């Protein structure tokens, strides 16, 4: 076993003869609701050591030994007498040698009330950091890692985008009108290839050096917070990358799912991806097991959250990052795939410590019943309580695309949007569900809508006024596409124009953009910045009218403000009779078109000039 002497601030300090390679979490804080913390100690034969500590207010409750002799798990109880600072943990080895590790307890610098999670007042900007902007070319390559070089000609290679690139363009994100930032994972993926996306983590406490440093990650969080932008961390509890340091020395025989197959070199059982087994009363046990325990691919080992040490490790890791960075939310990848009882425990533990926080889980399903199941507060027939406030609305996203592309008929076209929104009766809190035109896994909305600018604007504007939390993927604002090979992940995650010095086009400044691209960017910027302060969109009652004659009208209303969106699929001029919309109470009132900035009077008819979206507000000034 390779012995590593570590002298990093957040890992504590070790004696010069130490054989301890890792202590995780690397530090902890006083003042949590849960006063216990479990430390994972890793080092050659450390599992054979006797452990003691003598620190005021800190009790060593239990010492757990693993199957591997190189692990110890220590249960610490932090009482009210514990003080911030370092304290020694003493290890007496079999040969009589003694080791001392100084472990740090910190005082919390912000109360839990300061950790406000994203909500429907926010608009989230999602980026793939490797493809957004290269702010520091010096970290593009790292010869110590398995994938040593960048290759910008390869859609699945690393391109060099990094944390500094995000920091450099926070002004752009802010000026566009976004109030939250979700980045694909920034933790290290030390894999042979294809590691740019971040979802094959090989160390839960280390930032990928090709993205930057832990200090830069914290700088991003702090500078974003200064601008009123909440930072959302993308986390993965279901799996790791096969290059994870655990894989050379697994602590227990059940640390991974199908671990015996892995250790014997057999073909690994893959997930069947039948996510309905989480809810299906009739599902066979063999199907349930394969769904949650099967691996995605051979390079992504599936974690066994039923192992209590694994469960505690993952929970503590999430809390560590929230506290260290001051996060404004977590996006949890592949939410239905881990053990669902663990996911309830995980989310519950976080929300206990941070009651105003928010977590969104990825449930990639077009079935509203499955989306409903995972949201906190729903009375599920099996008694399952998720503790998860937000989930992702793939169902509504799919309905919007289908409805805008279909010909109008009694059961097709805009009716799909109308009926999709009508499903809100099933949700505990529709306002906490996340809607999106596209993301890092789905084909670009401009491609989905056959590169129709009018329909793309209709889709995005509609999403931004729904009782939802909207998320926009980087590049949507300039009509980025993947039309050459729809659905190809490498193409979906194309470099953002202007993020590299050799780009001829710069979307941050507008240089080189086409008229249509600039128009889309301005369109989105106007709506997002209006949305920031619109009580009607944040809190208003929703009222919509069944589509007729290729026109769909929806309003969000408070006593002080009305916002009306009109989706018109008629190509020529169309006169909309307003008598049908009397319930809105707008007769005789002046409204402003947020896009054209023209003022109109809501009387008998409204002239619609061609296919497109009309976004109106009673706030004239």
mmCIF file with all atom_site columns, N, CA and C in Angstrom, residues 6-31:
data_model
loop_
_atom_site.group_PDB
_atom_site.id
_atom_site.type_symbol
_atom_site.label_atom_id
_atom_site.label_alt_id
_atom_site.label_comp_id
_atom_site.label_asym_id
_atom_site.label_entity_id
_atom_site.label_seq_id
_atom_site.pdbx_PDB_ins_code
_atom_site.Cartn_x
_atom_site.Cartn_y
_atom_site.Cartn_z
_atom_site.occupancy
_atom_site.B_iso_or_equiv
_atom_site.pdbx_formal_charge
_atom_site.auth_seq_id
_atom_site.auth_comp_id
_atom_site.auth_asym_id
_atom_site.auth_atom_id
_atom_site.pdbx_PDB_model_num
ATOM 1  N N  . UNK A 1 6  ? 0.214   13.588 4.489  1.00 0.00 ? 6  UNK A N  1
ATOM 2  C CA . UNK A 1 6  ? -0.629  14.700 4.063  1.00 0.00 ? 6  UNK A CA 1
ATOM 3  C C  . UNK A 1 6  ? -0.487  15.845 5.043  1.00 0.00 ? 6  UNK A C  1
ATOM 4  N N  . UNK A 1 7  ? -0.278  17.040 4.514  1.00 0.00 ? 7  UNK A N  1
ATOM 5  C CA . UNK A 1 7  ? -0.226  18.224 5.368  1.00 0.00 ? 7  UNK A CA 1
ATOM 6  C C  . UNK A 1 7  ? -1.106  19.295 4.745  1.00 0.00 ? 7  UNK A C  1
ATOM 7  N N  . UNK A 1 8  ? -2.353  18.963 4.510  1.00 0.00 ? 8  UNK A N  1
ATOM 8  C CA . UNK A 1 8  ? -3.319  19.916 3.994  1.00 0.00 ? 8  UNK A CA 1
ATOM 9  C C  . UNK A 1 8  ? -4.144  20.433 5.159  1.00 0.00 ? 8  UNK A C  1
ATOM 10 N N  . UNK A 1 9  ? -4.460  21.728 5.124  1.00 0.00 ? 9  UNK A N  1
ATOM 11 C CA . UNK A 1 9  ? -5.170  22.345 6.233  1.00 0.00 ? 9  UNK A CA 1
ATOM 12 C C  . UNK A 1 9  ? -6.456  21.611 6.558  1.00 0.00 ? 9  UNK A C  1
ATOM 13 N N  . UNK A 1 10 ? -7.272  21.308 5.524  1.00 0.00 ? 10 UNK A N  1
ATOM 14 C CA . UNK A 1 10 ? -8.575  20.751 5.842  1.00 0.00 ? 10 UNK A CA 1
ATOM 15 C C  . UNK A 1 10 ? -8.522  19.262 6.158  1.00 0.00 ? 10 UNK A C  1
ATOM 16 N N  . UNK A 1 11 ? -7.376  18.614 5.992  1.00 0.00 ? 11 UNK A N  1
ATOM 17 C CA . UNK A 1 11 ? -7.245  17.227 6.412  1.00 0.00 ? 11 UNK A CA 1
ATOM 18 C C  . UNK A 1 11 ? -6.582  17.108 7.792  1.00 0.00 ? 11 UNK A C  1
ATOM 19 N N  . UNK A 1 12 ? -6.281  18.200 8.383  1.00 0.00 ? 12 UNK A N  1
ATOM 20 C CA . UNK A 1 12 ? -5.615  18.140 9.676  1.00 0.00 ? 12 UNK A CA 1
ATOM 21 C C  . UNK A 1 12 ? -4.122  17.901 9.489  1.00 0.00 ? 12 UNK A C  1
ATOM 22 N N  . UNK A 1 13 ? -3.412  17.619 10.567 1.00 0.00 ? 13 UNK A N  1
ATOM 23 C CA . UNK A 1 13 ? -1.971  17.383 10.471 1.00 0.00 ? 13 UNK A CA 1
ATOM 24 C C  . UNK A 1 13 ? -1.645  16.033 11.085 1.00 0.00 ? 13 UNK A C  1
ATOM 25 N N  . UNK A 1 14 ? -0.616  15.383 10.557 1.00 0.00 ? 14 UNK A N  1
ATOM 26 C CA . UNK A 1 14 ? -0.238  14.054 10.997 1.00 0.00 ? 14 UNK A CA 1
ATOM 27 C C  . UNK A 1 14 ? 1.187   14.086 11.535 1.00 0.00 ? 14 UNK A C  1
ATOM 28 N N  . UNK A 1 15 ? 1.489   13.166 12.453 1.00 0.00 ? 15 UNK A N  1
ATOM 29 C CA . UNK A 1 15 ? 2.873   13.047 12.916 1.00 0.00 ? 15 UNK A CA 1
ATOM 30 C C  . UNK A 1 15 ? 3.725   12.508 11.778 1.00 0.00 ? 15 UNK A C  1
ATOM 31 N N  . UNK A 1 16 ? 5.011   12.747 11.837 1.00 0.00 ? 16 UNK A N  1
ATOM 32 C CA . UNK A 1 16 ? 5.882   12.406 10.725 1.00 0.00 ? 16 UNK A CA 1
ATOM 33 C C  . UNK A 1 16 ? 5.999   10.905 10.508 1.00 0.00 ? 16 UNK A C  1
ATOM 34 N N  . UNK A 1 17 ? 5.636   10.085 11.508 1.00 0.00 ? 17 UNK A N  1
ATOM 35 C CA . UNK A 1 17 ? 5.706   8.634  11.335 1.00 0.00 ? 17 UNK A CA 1
ATOM 36 C C  . UNK A 1 17 ? 4.338   8.054  11.028 1.00 0.00 ? 17 UNK A C  1
ATOM 37 N N  . UNK A 1 18 ? 3.392   8.918  10.745 1.00 0.00 ? 18 UNK A N  1
ATOM 38 C CA . UNK A 1 18 ? 2.011   8.456  10.587 1.00 0.00 ? 18 UNK A CA 1
ATOM 39 C C  . UNK A 1 18 ? 1.846   7.547  9.386  1.00 0.00 ? 18 UNK A C  1
ATOM 40 N N  . UNK A 1 19 ? 1.012   6.530  9.563  1.00 0.00 ? 19 UNK A N  1
ATOM 41 C CA . UNK A 1 19 ? 0.603   5.680  8.457  1.00 0.00 ? 19 UNK A CA 1
ATOM 42 C C  . UNK A 1 19 ? -0.852  5.941  8.122  1.00 0.00 ? 19 UNK A C  1
ATOM 43 N N  . UNK A 1 20 ? -1.430  6.983  8.706  1.00 0.00 ? 20 UNK A N  1
ATOM 44 C CA . UNK A 1 20 ? -2.806  7.356  8.408  1.00 0.00 ? 20 UNK A CA 1
ATOM 45 C C  . UNK A 1 20 ? -2.809  8.168  7.116  1.00 0.00 ? 20 UNK A C  1
ATOM 46 N N  . UNK A 1 21 ? -3.529  7.669  6.129  1.00 0.00 ? 21 UNK A N  1
ATOM 47 C CA . UNK A 1 21 ? -3.579  8.357  4.846  1.00 0.00 ? 21 UNK A CA 1
ATOM 48 C C  . UNK A 1 21 ? -4.776  9.285  4.734  1.00 0.00 ? 21 UNK A C  1
ATOM 49 N N  . UNK A 1 22 ? -5.878  8.910  5.361  1.00 0.00 ? 22 UNK A N  1
ATOM 50 C CA . UNK A 1 22 ? -7.101  9.700  5.218  1.00 0.00 ? 22 UNK A CA 1
ATOM 51 C C  . UNK A 1 22 ? -7.889  9.695  6.516  1.00 0.00 ? 22 UNK A C  1
ATOM 52 N N  . UNK A 1 23 ? -8.503  10.836 6.792  1.00 0.00 ? 23 UNK A N  1
ATOM 53 C CA . UNK A 1 23 ? -9.518  10.953 7.839  1.00 0.00 ? 23 UNK A CA 1
ATOM 54 C C  . UNK A 1 23 ? -10.671 11.728 7.217  1.00 0.00 ? 23 UNK A C  1
ATOM 55 N N  . UNK A 1 24 ? -11.828 11.098 7.136  1.00 0.00 ? 24 UNK A N  1
ATOM 56 C CA . UNK A 1 24 ? -12.983 11.726 6.500  1.00 0.00 ? 24 UNK A CA 1
ATOM 57 C C  . UNK A 1 24 ? -14.217 11.564 7.383  1.00 0.00 ? 24 UNK A C  1
ATOM 58 N N  . UNK A 1 25 ? -15.015 12.624 7.547  1.00 0.00 ? 25 UNK A N  1
ATOM 59 C CA . UNK A 1 25 ? -14.816 13.961 7.008  1.00 0.00 ? 25 UNK A CA 1
ATOM 60 C C  . UNK A 1 25 ? -13.548 14.615 7.548  1.00 0.00 ? 25 UNK A C  1
ATOM 61 N N  . UNK A 1 26 ? -12.923 15.493 6.759  1.00 0.00 ? 26 UNK A N  1
ATOM 62 C CA . UNK A 1 26 ? -11.634 16.053 7.149  1.00 0.00 ? 26 UNK A CA 1
ATOM 63 C C  . UNK A 1 26 ? -11.712 16.985 8.347  1.00 0.00 ? 26 UNK A C  1
ATOM 64 N N  . UNK A 1 27 ? -12.866 17.539 8.629  1.00 0.00 ? 27 UNK A N  1
ATOM 65 C CA . UNK A 1 27 ? -13.118 18.319 9.842  1.00 0.00 ? 27 UNK A CA 1
ATOM 66 C C  . UNK A 1 27 ? -14.614 18.293 10.072 1.00 0.00 ? 27 UNK A C  1
ATOM 67 N N  . UNK A 1 28 ? -15.035 18.837 11.214 1.00 0.00 ? 28 UNK A N  1
ATOM 68 C CA . UNK A 1 28 ? -16.485 18.891 11.473 1.00 0.00 ? 28 UNK A CA 1
ATOM 69 C C  . UNK A 1 28 ? -16.790 20.184 12.229 1.00 0.00 ? 28 UNK A C  1
ATOM 70 N N  . UNK A 1 29 ? -18.072 20.402 12.466 1.00 0.00 ? 29 UNK A N  1
ATOM 71 C CA . UNK A 1 29 ? -18.507 21.643 13.110 1.00 0.00 ? 29 UNK A CA 1
ATOM 72 C C  . UNK A 1 29 ? -19.310 21.348 14.372 1.00 0.00 ? 29 UNK A C  1
ATOM 73 N N  . UNK A 1 30 ? -19.260 22.263 15.288 1.00 0.00 ? 30 UNK A N  1
ATOM 74 C CA . UNK A 1 30 ? -20.092 22.215 16.483 1.00 0.00 ? 30 UNK A CA 1
ATOM 75 C C  . UNK A 1 30 ? -21.421 22.912 16.200 1.00 0.00 ? 30 UNK A C  1
ATOM 76 N N  . UNK A 1 31 ? -22.450 22.489 16.912 1.00 0.00 ? 31 UNK A N  1
ATOM 77 C CA . UNK A 1 31 ? -23.718 23.205 16.840 1.00 0.00 ? 31 UNK A CA 1
ATOM 78 C C  . UNK A 1 31 ? -24.770 22.597 15.945 1.00 0.00 ? 31 UNK A C  1
#
